[in-house]
Amino acid sequence: MPREYESTSLRDLLCGSISEAHVGQRLNVCGWVAKRREHGEHLAFLDIRDRSGVVQAVVEGSVDVKSEYVVRVTGTVTPRPEGTVNVKLSTGAVELSDCEVEVLSLAEVPPFQLDDRVEIDEQVRLRYRYLDIRRDEMQSNLRLRARVNTALRRAMDAQGFCEVETPLLWAPTPEGAREFVVPSRLNPGEFYVLPQSPQIAKQLLMVGGFDRYYQIARCLRDEDLRADRQFEFTQLDIEASFVSQDDVMGFVSEAVLDAAEVATGVRPGEIERMTWAHALDHYGTDKPDLRFAMTLQDLSSAFAATDVKAFSAPTVKALRVEGGASFSRSRLDELTEQAKGLGAKGLAWFRVTADGLDSPLARYLSGEETAAIAGVDGAANGDLILVVADEYELACHVLGAIRVTLGSPPVGEGPYRYVWVTEFPMFEGVDEDGHLQAAHHPFTMPHPEDLGLIETEPLKVRSQAYDLVLNGWELGSGSVRIHRADIQSRIFRALGISDDVAEVRFGFLLGAFRYGAPPHAGFAFGIDRLVAIFAGEDNIREVIAFPKTQSGADLMTGAPKSITERQLRDLRVRIDPKGK
Ligand code: ASP
């Protein structure tokens, strides 16, 4: 970094950029005392740390500083004496000598050691997050995140996208998650909703003629938290007019590949594509982890006329586990429990041995069935074949999950395998009222070849929705949108949303569409997830400055908290004491 950016009224250089080039200069640095070592009574070595790294300051005479004091040190850059050079440190060839130390701020003893090599309880880290983020690892994760954001912005700008900010106080959005609700003081009894995404706003921007919009947008969903989910998360949100699905996938690919290059130093090749049906059939999931093979194999035809009750089902799927014959009985029991937990009736296993299949079920199989199992692609002595017989999607999902359990490396471990998953179904299952559910959201355009099936065979309707997946994590989703009122009403009707309800919930959007809606499409992907993977972290909390715990608490601020009676009164909100 050029010197002029580093120097301020208090300092000349950042600690980490001092080098042999500065030998002989008398300089000021500012930072925290990372370490203090005494050498006899009258010589102290201080490691001074700032955001760029650490430099050693040698202080003669007594100096009253402790760990994490904030200091300003004036010293002369001097080569370290022979034998004391520290090659692990960028500044390890030099030190500041003849130092004067000015204490800018005192510090209490921190509740944990600010050292990446020390394992610290996460609760403590989150409670003192301002100290935790002084650590190198958090500094580097958050700075990586900033570089990724810059790369994304640059890529979108270069492709002619215009950044527009959309409101946080908004009306319900159609993603289908539970929403955070904000009471209106000026309109008692009425509420805003924090947006689950800028979905409707960005579609309105298309009606408004923006043509290409993007935003690094905060989205809020009141859902249970997990390793890859927080209440609030950040998306690169985009929408464009007069485009096809391929165009949008092109824009997003460009941005993601640029970010990948900035983060990892390597620009990945073109992102491959796979249909949803293929992903389900071969990987048992809509977010396939392509870092390893272990694809599912279909044995349904060999078992079509089976006498074995356990295999009498529409679909029989198999998964070959290389070398898995050595799994213990308890390991096999665990896998069986996992399969049952996912809804399967059971999990059959077969060890491939020189003497044939070894399994409690082996003797019940016909010759053809034995041959089918022993003949799954690649099967060799020492392998294990796992089999699930059930309805098609269930059999795929169960074996897909077991595939991930047995094969997936940690998500942030390379290589990075991106894949576009296309042709998602339009609807997935039905809700409690028997209404079809939108697989993406109700504004998604059906596949043009399937428009005729909406009323007759809705579950067969494919949509023009697409996901981007990286190492088995869904990075984001998007779709071509419906811009024609007739198709929109047919979809609303299929979803059980009456014209009246549609008018109340989305009337402003449908109204806007009456004034000339261009064909449009868009996408949004999670920046937290992308950065976590690049940072080699499997929990997005590690790339968020101030995250919440699994139970939704902010351990540092204490939020969520009660508010005063006065505030409640202003909002005309009353707490039901029995409601807890
Ligand atoms: N709004 C969608 C989401 O957040 C993404 C999109 O369709 O653009 O999942």
Coordinates of C-alpha atoms and ligand atoms in Angstrom, one line a residue, residues 175 197 199 202 221 235 440-441 477-479 481 522-524, ligand 1:
E175 CA -40.3 -15.9 -0.5
S197 CA -35.3 -10.0 -0.2
Q199 CA -37.8 -9.3 -4.9
K202 CA -36.4 -5.1 -8.0
R221 CA -35.9 -14.0 7.6
Q235 CA -27.2 -11.1 -1.0
H440 CA -39.1 -20.8 -6.0
H441 CA -41.7 -18.0 -5.6
S477 CA -31.4 -18.8 -6.8
G478 CA -33.1 -16.9 -9.5
S479 CA -35.7 -17.2 -12.2
R481 CA -40.3 -13.8 -14.0
G522 CA -33.0 -12.1 -12.0
F523 CA -31.0 -13.9 -9.3
A524 CA -29.6 -13.4 -5.8
Ligands
ASP1 N1 -35.5 -13.2 -4.3 C1 -35.0 -14.5 -4.5 C2 -34.4 -15.1 -3.2 O1 -34.0 -14.3 -2.4 C3 -34.0 -14.6 -5.6 C4 -34.5 -14.2 -6.9 O2 -35.4 -14.8 -7.5 O3 -33.9 -13.2 -7.5 O4 -34.3 -16.3 -3.1

